[in-house]
Structure formats: C-alpha cells, structure tokens
Coordinates of C-alpha atoms and ligand atoms in Angstrom, one line a residue:
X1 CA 37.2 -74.3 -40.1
X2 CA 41.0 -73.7 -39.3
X3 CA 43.4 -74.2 -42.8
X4 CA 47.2 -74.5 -42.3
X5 CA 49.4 -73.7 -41.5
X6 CA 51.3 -75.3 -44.6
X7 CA 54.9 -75.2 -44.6
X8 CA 56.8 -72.8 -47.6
X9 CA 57.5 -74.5 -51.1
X10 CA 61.2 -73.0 -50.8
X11 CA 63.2 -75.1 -47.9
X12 CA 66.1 -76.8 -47.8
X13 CA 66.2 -78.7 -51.1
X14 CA 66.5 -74.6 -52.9
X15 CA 69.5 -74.5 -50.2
X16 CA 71.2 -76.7 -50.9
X17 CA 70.8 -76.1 -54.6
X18 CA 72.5 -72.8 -54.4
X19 CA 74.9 -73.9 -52.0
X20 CA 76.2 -75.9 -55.0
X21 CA 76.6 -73.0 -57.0
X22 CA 80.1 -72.7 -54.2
X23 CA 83.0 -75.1 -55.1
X24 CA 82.9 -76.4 -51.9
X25 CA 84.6 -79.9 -51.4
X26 CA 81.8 -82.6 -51.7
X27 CA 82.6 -84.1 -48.0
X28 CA 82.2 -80.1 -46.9
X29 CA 78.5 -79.8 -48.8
X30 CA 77.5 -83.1 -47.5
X31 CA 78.5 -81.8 -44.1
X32 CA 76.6 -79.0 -44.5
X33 CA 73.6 -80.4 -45.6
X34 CA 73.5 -82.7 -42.6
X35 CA 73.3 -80.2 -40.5
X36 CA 70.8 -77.8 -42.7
X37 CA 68.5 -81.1 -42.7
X38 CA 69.1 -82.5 -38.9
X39 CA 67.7 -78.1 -37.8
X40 CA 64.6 -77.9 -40.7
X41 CA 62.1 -79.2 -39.2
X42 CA 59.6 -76.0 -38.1
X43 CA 61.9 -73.7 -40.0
X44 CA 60.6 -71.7 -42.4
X45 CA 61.6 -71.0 -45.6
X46 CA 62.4 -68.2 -47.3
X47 CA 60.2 -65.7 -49.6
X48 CA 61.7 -65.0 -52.3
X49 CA 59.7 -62.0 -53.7
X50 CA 60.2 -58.6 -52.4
X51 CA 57.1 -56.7 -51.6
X52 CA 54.2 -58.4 -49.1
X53 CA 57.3 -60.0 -47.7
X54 CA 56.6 -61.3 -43.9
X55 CA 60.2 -60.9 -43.3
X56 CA 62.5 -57.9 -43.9
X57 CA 63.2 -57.5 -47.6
X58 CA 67.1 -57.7 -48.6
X59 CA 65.5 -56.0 -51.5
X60 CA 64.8 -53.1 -49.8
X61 CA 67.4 -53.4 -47.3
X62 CA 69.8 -53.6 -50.6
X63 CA 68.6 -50.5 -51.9
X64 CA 69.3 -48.7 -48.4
X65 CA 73.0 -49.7 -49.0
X66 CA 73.1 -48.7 -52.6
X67 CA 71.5 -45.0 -51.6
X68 CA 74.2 -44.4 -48.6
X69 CA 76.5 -45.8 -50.9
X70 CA 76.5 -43.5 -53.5
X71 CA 74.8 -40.3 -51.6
X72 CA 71.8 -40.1 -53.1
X73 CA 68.1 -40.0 -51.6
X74 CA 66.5 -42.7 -53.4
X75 CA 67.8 -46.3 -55.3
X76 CA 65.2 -48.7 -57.0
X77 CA 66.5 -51.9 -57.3
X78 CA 65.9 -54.1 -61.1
X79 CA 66.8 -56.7 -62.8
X80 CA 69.5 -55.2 -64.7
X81 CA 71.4 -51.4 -66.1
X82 CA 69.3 -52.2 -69.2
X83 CA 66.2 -51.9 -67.3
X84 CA 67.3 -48.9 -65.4
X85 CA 68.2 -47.3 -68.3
X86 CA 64.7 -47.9 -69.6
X87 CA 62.9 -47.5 -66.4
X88 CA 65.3 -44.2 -66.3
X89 CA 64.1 -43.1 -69.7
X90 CA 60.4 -43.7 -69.0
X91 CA 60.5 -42.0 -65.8
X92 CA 61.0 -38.8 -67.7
X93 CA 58.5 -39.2 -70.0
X94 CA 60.9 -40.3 -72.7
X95 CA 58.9 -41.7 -76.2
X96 CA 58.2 -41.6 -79.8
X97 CA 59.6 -38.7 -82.1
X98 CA 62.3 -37.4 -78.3
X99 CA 66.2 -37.3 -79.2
X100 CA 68.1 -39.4 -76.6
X101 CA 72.2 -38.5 -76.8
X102 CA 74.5 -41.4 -76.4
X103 CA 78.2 -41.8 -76.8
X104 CA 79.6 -43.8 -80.0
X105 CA 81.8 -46.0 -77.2
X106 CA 79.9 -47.7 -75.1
X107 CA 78.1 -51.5 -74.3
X108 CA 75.1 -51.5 -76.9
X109 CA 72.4 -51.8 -74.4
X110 CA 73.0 -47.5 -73.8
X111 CA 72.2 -47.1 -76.9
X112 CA 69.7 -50.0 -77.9
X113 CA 67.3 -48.5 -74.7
X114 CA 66.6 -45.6 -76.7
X115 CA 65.3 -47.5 -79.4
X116 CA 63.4 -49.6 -76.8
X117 CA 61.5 -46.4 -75.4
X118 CA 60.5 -45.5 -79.0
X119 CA 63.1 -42.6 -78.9
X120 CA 65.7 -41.9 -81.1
X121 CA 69.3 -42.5 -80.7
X122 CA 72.0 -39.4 -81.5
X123 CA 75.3 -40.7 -81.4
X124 CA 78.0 -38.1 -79.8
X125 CA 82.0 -38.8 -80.6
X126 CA 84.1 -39.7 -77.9
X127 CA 87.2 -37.3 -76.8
X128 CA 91.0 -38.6 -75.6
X129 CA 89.2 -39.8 -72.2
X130 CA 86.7 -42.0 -74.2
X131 CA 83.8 -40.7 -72.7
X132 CA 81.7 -38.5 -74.3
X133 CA 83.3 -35.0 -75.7
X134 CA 81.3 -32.5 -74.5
X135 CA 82.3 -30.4 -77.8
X136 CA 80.6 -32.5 -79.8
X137 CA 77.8 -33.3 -77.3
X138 CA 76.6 -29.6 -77.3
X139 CA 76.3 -29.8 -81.1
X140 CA 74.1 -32.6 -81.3
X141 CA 71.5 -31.2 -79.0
X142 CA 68.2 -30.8 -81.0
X143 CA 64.7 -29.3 -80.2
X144 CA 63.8 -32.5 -79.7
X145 CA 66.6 -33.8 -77.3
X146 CA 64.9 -35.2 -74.2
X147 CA 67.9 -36.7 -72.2
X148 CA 71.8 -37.0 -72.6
X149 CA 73.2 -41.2 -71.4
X150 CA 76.3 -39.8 -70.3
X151 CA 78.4 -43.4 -69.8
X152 CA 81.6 -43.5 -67.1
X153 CA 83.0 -45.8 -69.5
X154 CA 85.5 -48.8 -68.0
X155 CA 85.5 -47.1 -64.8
X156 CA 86.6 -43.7 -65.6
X157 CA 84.5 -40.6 -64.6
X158 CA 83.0 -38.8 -67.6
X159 CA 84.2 -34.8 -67.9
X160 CA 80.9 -33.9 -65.4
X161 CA 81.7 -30.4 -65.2
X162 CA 81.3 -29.4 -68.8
X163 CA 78.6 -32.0 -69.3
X164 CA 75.8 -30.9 -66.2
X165 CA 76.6 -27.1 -67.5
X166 CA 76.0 -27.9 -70.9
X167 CA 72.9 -30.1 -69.9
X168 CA 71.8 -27.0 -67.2
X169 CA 72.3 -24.4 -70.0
X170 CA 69.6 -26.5 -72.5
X171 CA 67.4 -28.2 -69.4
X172 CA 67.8 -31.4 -70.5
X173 CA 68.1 -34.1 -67.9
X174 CA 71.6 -36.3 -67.5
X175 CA 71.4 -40.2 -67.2
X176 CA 74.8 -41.2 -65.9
X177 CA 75.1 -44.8 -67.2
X178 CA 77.2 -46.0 -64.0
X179 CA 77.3 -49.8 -65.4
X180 CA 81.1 -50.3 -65.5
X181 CA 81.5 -47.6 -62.6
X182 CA 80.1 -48.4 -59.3
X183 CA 81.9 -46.8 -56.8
X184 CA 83.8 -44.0 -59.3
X185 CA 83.9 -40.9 -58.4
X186 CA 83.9 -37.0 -60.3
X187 CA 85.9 -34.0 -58.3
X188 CA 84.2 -35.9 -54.6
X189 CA 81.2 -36.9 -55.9
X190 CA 80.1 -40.2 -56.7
X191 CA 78.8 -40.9 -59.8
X192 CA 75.3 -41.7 -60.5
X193 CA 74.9 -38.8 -57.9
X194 CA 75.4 -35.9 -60.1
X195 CA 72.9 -36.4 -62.6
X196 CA 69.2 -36.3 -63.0
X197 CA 69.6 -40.4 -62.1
X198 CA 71.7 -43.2 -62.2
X199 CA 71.9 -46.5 -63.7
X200 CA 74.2 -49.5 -62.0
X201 CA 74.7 -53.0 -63.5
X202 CA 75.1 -55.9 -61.4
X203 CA 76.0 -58.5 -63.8
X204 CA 78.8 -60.8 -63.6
X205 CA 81.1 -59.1 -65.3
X206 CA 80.8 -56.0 -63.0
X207 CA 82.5 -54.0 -60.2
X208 CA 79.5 -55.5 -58.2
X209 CA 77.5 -57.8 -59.2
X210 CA 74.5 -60.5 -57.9
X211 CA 74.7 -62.9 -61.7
X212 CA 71.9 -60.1 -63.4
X213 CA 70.5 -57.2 -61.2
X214 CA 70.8 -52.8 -61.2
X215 CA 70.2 -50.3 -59.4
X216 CA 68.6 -46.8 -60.5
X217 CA 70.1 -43.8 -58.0
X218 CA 68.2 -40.7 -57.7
X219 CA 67.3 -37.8 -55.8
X220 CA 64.4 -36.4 -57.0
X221 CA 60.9 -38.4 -55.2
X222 CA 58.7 -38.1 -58.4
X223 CA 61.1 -39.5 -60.6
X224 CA 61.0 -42.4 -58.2
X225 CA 57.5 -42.8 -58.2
X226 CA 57.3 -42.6 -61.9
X227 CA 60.7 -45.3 -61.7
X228 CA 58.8 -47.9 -59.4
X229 CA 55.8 -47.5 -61.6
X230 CA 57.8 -48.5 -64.7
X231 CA 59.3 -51.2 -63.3
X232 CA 56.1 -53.0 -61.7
X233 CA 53.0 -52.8 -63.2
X234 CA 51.7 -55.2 -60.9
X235 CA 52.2 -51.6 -58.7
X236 CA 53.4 -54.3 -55.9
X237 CA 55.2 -51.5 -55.3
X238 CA 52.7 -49.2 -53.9
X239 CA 51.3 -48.7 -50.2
X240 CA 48.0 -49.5 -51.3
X241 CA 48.2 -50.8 -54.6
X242 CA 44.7 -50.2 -55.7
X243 CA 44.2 -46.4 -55.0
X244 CA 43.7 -43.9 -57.5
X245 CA 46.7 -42.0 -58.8
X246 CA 47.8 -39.1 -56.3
X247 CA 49.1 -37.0 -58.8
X248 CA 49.0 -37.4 -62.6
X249 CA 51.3 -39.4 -64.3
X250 CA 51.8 -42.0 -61.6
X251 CA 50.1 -45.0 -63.0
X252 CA 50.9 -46.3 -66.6
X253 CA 51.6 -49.6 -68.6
X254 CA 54.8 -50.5 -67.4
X255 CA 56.9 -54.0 -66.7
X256 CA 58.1 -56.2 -64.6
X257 CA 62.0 -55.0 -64.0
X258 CA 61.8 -56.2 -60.0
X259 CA 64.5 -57.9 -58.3
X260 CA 64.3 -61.2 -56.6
X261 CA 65.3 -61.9 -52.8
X262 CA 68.2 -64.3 -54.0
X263 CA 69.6 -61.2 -55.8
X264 CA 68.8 -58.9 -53.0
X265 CA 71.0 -60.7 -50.7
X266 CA 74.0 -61.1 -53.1
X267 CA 73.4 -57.6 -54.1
X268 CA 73.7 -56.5 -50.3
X269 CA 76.8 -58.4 -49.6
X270 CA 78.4 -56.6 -52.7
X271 CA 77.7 -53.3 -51.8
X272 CA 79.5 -53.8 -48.4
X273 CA 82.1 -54.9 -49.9
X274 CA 82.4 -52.1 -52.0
X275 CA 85.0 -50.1 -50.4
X276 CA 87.2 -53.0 -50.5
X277 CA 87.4 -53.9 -54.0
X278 CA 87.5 -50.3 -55.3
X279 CA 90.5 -50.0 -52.9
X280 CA 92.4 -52.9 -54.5
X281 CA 91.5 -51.8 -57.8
X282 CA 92.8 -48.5 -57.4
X283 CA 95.9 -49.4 -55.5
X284 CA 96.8 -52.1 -58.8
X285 CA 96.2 -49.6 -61.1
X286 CA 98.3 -47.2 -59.4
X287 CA 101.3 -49.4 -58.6
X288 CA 101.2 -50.1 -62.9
X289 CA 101.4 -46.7 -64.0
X290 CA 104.2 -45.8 -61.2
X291 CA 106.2 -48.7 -63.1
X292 CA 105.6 -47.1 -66.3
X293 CA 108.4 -45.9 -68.6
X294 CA 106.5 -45.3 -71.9
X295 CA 108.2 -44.5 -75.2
X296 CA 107.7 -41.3 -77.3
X297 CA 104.1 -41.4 -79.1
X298 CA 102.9 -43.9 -76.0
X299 CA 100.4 -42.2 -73.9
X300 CA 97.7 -43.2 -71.4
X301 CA 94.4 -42.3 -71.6
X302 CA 93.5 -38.9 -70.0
X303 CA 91.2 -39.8 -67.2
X304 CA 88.7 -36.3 -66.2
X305 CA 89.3 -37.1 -62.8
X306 CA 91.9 -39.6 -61.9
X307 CA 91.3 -39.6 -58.1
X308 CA 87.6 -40.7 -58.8
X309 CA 88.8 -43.6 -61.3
X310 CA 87.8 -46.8 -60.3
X311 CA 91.0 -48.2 -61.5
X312 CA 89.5 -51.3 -63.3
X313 CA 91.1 -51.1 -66.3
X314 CA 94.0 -49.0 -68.0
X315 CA 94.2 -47.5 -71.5
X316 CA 96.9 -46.6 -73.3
X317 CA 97.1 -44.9 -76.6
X318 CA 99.7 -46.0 -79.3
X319 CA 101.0 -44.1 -82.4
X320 CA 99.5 -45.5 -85.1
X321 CA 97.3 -49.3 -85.6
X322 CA 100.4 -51.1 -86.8
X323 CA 102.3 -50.4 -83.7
X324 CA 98.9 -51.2 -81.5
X325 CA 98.6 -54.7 -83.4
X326 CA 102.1 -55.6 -82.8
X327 CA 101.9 -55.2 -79.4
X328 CA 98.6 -56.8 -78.5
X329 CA 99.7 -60.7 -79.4
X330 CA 103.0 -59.9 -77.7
X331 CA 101.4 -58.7 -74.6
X332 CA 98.9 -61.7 -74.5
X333 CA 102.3 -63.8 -74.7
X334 CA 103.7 -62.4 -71.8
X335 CA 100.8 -63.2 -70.0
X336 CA 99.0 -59.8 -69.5
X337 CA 94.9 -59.4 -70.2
X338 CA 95.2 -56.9 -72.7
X339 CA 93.4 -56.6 -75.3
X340 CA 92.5 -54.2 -78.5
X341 CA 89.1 -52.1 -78.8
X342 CA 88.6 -50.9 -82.5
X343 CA 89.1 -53.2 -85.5
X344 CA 86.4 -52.4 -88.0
X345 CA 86.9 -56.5 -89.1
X346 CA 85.9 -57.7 -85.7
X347 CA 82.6 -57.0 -84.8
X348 CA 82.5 -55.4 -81.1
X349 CA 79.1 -54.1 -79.5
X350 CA 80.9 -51.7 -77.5
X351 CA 81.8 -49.7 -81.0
X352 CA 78.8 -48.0 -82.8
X353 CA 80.3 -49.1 -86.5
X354 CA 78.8 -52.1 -85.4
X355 CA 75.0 -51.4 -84.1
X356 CA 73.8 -52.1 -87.1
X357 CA 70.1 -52.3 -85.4
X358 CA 70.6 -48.5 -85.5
X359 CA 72.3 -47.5 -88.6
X360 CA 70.2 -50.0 -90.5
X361 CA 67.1 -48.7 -88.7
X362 CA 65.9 -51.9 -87.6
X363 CA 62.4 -52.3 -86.0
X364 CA 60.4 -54.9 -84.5
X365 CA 57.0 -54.6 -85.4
X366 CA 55.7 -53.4 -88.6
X367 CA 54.9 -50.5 -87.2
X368 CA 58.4 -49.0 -87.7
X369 CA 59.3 -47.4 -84.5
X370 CA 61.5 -45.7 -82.8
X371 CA 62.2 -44.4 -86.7
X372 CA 58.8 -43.8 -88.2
X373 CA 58.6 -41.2 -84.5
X374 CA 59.6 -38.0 -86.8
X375 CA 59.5 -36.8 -90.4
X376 CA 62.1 -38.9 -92.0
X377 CA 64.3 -35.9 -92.9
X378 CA 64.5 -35.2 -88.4
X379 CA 66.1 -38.3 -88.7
X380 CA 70.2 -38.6 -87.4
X381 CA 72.3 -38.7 -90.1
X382 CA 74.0 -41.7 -89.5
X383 CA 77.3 -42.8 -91.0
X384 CA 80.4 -45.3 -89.9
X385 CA 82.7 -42.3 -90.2
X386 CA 80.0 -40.0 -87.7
X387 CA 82.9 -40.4 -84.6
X388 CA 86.6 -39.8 -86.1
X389 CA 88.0 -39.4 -82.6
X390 CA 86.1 -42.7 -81.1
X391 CA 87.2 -44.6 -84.4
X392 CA 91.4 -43.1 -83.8
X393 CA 91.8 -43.2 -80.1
X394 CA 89.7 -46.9 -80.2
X395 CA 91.8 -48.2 -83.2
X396 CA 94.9 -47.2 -81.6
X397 CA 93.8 -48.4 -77.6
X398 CA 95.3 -51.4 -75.7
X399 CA 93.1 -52.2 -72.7
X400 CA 94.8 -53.7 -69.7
X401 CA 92.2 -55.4 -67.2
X402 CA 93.5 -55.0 -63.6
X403 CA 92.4 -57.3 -60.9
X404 CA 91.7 -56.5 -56.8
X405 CA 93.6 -58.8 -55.6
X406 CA 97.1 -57.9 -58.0
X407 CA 99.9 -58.1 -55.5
X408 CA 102.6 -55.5 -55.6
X409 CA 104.7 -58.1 -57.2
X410 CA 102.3 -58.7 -59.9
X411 CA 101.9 -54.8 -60.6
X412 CA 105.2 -54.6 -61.4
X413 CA 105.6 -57.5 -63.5
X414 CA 103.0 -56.3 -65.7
X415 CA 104.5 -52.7 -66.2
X416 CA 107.8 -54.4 -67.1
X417 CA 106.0 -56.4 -69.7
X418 CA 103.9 -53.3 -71.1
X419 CA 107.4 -51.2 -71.4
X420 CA 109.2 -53.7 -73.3
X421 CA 106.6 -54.8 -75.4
X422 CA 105.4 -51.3 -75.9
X423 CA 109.0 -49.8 -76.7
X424 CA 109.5 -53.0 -79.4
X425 CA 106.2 -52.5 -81.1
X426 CA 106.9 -48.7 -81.7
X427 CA 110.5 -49.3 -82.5
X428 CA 109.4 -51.7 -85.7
Ligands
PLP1 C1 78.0 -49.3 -70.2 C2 77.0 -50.3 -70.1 N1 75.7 -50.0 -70.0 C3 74.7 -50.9 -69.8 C4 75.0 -52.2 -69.7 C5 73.9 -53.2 -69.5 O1 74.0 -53.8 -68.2 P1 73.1 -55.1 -67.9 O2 73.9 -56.3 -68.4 O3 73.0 -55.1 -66.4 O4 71.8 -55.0 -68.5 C6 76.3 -52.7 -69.7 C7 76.6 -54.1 -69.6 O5 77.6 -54.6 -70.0 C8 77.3 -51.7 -69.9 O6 78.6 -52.0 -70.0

C-alpha cells in the first residue's frame, strides 16, 4: 500500500492571514492573493517548526546571523530575553539557596528570572550611568553568589571593564542582559560578547524585534548544550535525540523556550537590518546633544562608553524633582517623547521600589521557594531605601526616546525644545 502524499495543513489561507497583519490597501491584498491562489496548486506549504524541518530552518539560519552579528561562537534562539535569561541561569547550574546579583534599575523580568530558577535575587544600586555601579556590585557578592545579570540598560553599555574584573577576581560568571541593547557596543566589543553569555529580546518594543522572540549569545560549547537542553525538553534539539547523555549534566527537566519559523524569518530580516537602524539611531542622538545648550545643574547621563551607545534613548539629569516635574508636562507639550523614570506614586516595573513579588517574598506554591532556599537570616536584606543613587539619579531623570528615522531637521527641533524647557524649569 502507497499513502500520500497529502498536501501541508499550512497553505495559502495562513498567507494570506499574515499578509494582513501589513496595512496594505485592500485592492493591493486582493491583488496579491489572486496571484498567491492562481500559483498554489502543487506548492507546498511551509513548516513551521524548526528542528526535523525538510527545508532549511530560518531558525537556524537566524541564529547564524545573530552569532556573526554579535562575534560570538554560538546563539540559541527562544521565545523571549525572559527565557534566555532563564535558560542562561539554568545553563550554569543556577538553583535553590545560589545568590543571583541584579541591578535595582532594570525591566522586572531581570530580576523576576532569579526567583523563577529558585535563586535568590540581590539587588545592586545603580551609579550616574544607570547601570550597575560596580562599587556596590563588589559588596554584594556573597559565598553564595552564583552569577552577576549585568543589564546595558536603554541602550547604554554597562562599565564592562570594572565589572568582568570584579566578576574574574571572585569567578562568578557575567549574564549581560542585552534586552534593550542589541547592537551596543563596550570599548569595540559588542555586548552580549564579553560575558559568560548573552541574552537578547526580540519583542516589539525592541531595537529588533520578530512580535516575542530572544536570542542567548555565547562562546563556550557546554554552556550551549546545557542552553538547548533547557530550552527543549522534547531534546528536538539533539542529533539523535534518544541517546544517552555524552557527558554528565546534559539531559534534565527542562521547557519548551523554542522559536517558531514565522519568528525565525522576521527575526532574520531584523538582524540584517541591524546595521541600519543602529546607524540612524546613533546619528539622531548625536545631532540632539550637538544642539544642546544645557543650564547649570543640567547634565546628561554619563554613558561608560559613548561610541558603543546605541543611541536609543537620551538621559538627562535635573537638579532637583521639582525642576524634573516641571519640565516633563512642558516637554510633552512641545511635542517631544519624554518622559520621567522614578516617582515612588507611580508604580513602574523598571524601578525595584516597586517588585513587590520580591520585597514581599512572594511564592507560588506552598512550598516557599526561591525564599525558603537558605536559612532565613542568609536572606537579602531588603528595603525601598536599599539603592539611594538609583532612587536620586531616577527621581531626577527625563528620558528622551529617539527614533531612526529623525531627520536632521527634527534633531534640532527637539534640542531647541529641551533647552528652553529645560532652562525655564530650573529657572522657577
Ligand atoms: C532589560 C530587560 N530584560 C529583559 C526583558 C524581557 O524581555 P522579553 O519581553 O523578551 O521577555 C526586557 C523586556 O522589556 C527588558 O527590558
């Protein structure tokens, strides 16, 4: 008996459906879908899932891009940072009763990963580059401190230097939370190539992105493995998927983090396009400070390495709150996406005040964990006043989003709104 062969469940109709997503005119989608309809017969259609794929994986092909990109041997692609993060964390063995250092400023999901892998969170204060101050860092560290997130915050390369000396110094391995930063860079280096691994998002609201979707950068093989076992427990991922571990500590309980051919494809077409966007990011933000005249007590935020900044966003620091919420409405008035960090009446995950999951030791089972891991006196001291520095510079920061595609014209615009709203504000 001779089955098939059957035709794929995915054809044209899944097309056309994501050709929808574009705002195409509906005369140009109609079009379109003439034409995708008149050529289907005998095509196939696409599959979707990455491994024991017939055709060439964009997948895989996506993760090629992503190591050349950012120089490092290996990148695992997942569904998100958060699951790099974890599948980061995991990789080294991270669990119940281990210390995992992460800075006060930062999206939640650095921070709530540690939780996640049963480890326990140590919040670090953030310096005048708000990114992690490698002062306090080095006080933190513990017996029990497994791994240091260091997190290149709105696109602005953490101090690397002082960090990966400090981290050498105690052997503990460096997670560079690369989320916001895809494409920065530290003294020629790119970051999520400097420490132990790397963690991209590429959400929506990213320098990259494919809707949801990460990548994890590394250059060391066994980390890898352990990393691919983590994120596919259905071990898809390995040659032959049934064999017996070759070394120890290959095979575990892990998840499902893999990421899907329709965000393989996106994600592939991003990465190319890399080199553009960080280009016109850079060039905006550099055209706004060059039309800067900033009054006395106005300062911008000290970036570690300003030729690696991805130029996303720019910070600048005001005297005092009063003259920091004068400005803000004014500056949305003009017409300028600015907007304020730290107000402890406005709850903000990106502010540790607020993670009240962690300073309330919140658990989801009865079990307790991450905080039953260690003798209740090993336990962080955790207070809303732990960070001064993160609560002053964040009280007192405007955050100005730049865009790509900001003309010269509109560079200069927005620097002439900043002085004179800035120089009013402080002059009240
Ligand atoms: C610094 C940082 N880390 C991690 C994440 C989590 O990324 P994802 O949404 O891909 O899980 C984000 C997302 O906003 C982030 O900003």
């Amino acid at each position: 008996m001779k089955l098939g062969p059957y035709t794929s469940k995915i054809h044209t109709e899944e097309l056309l459906e994501v050709l929808d997503l574009w705002e195409y005119p509906k005369s140009v989608k109609e079009q379109i879908a003439k034409t995708i309809r008149a050529s289907a017969k005998g095509i196939k259609g696409p599959h979707l899932f990455r491994y024991y794929n017939p055709r060439p994986s964009k997948v895989a092909e996506a993760e090629c891009a992503m190591a050349g990109y950012i120089g490092t041997k290996y990148a695992l692609a997942v569904n998100s940072c958060t699951s790099a993060l974890i599948t980061a964390m995991r990789a080294l063995g991270i669990g119940a009763g281990d210390e995992v250092i992460v800075p006060g400023y930062t999206f939640f999901a650095s921070a709530a990963v540690i939780g996640t892998c049963n480890a326990i969170p140590v919040i670090v204060d953030v310096d005048d580059t708000l990114t992690i101050d490698p002062l306090d860092l080095e006080r933190k560290i513990t017996k029990r401190t497994r791994a240091v997130i260091v997190v290149h915050m709105r696109g602005m390369p953490a101090q690397m230097d002082k960090i990966m000396r400090i981290c050498n110094k105690h052997k503990i391995p460096v997670i560079e939370d690369c989320a916001q930063a895809a494409g920065g860079q530290y003294k020629g280096k790119m970051l999520g190539s400097i420490g132990t691994m790397g963690c991209f998002s590429f959400d929506y609201y990213k320098i990259l992105n494919s809707g949801e979707g990460g990548f994890l950068t590394t250059n060391d093989q066994w980390l890898l493995t352990r990393a691919q076992s983590w994120h596919d427990c259905a071990a898809c991922w390995r040659p032959d998927r049934f064999a017996s571990e070759k070394r120890e500590g290959e095979l575990f309980c892990g998840e499902n983090y893999r990421m899907s051919e329709l965000q393989g494809a996106v994600a592939l077409a991003q990465i190319k396009k890399a080199p553009k966007y960080l280009a016109g990011y850079r060039a905006a933000k550099s055209r706004i400070i060059a039309g800067l005249d900033l009054p006395k007590g106005v300062t911008l935020q000290r970036v570690a390495d300003p030729k690696g900044d991805t130029g996303i966003c720019l910070m600048l620091f005001m005297p005092d709150i009063e003259s920091t919420k004068a400005a803000l409405p004014a500056l949305g008035a003009e017409g300028v996406p600015a907007g304020g960090i730290y107000d402890h009446k406005v709850k903000d995950w990106h502010v540790y005040v607020h993670w009240e999951h962690i300073l309330g030791h919140k658990s989801v089972a009865p079990d307790g964990l991450p905080w039953t891991g260690v003798k209740k006196s090993d336990l962080p001291k955790y207070r809303k006043d732990m960070c001064p520095q993160c609560l002053d510079y964040l009280g007192r920061a405007i955050m100005i989003d730049t865009h790509w595609e900001f003309s010269a014209a509109d560079c200069k615009a927005i620097a002439a709104c900043i002085n004179k709203v800035v120089k009013a504000a402080v002059a009240q």
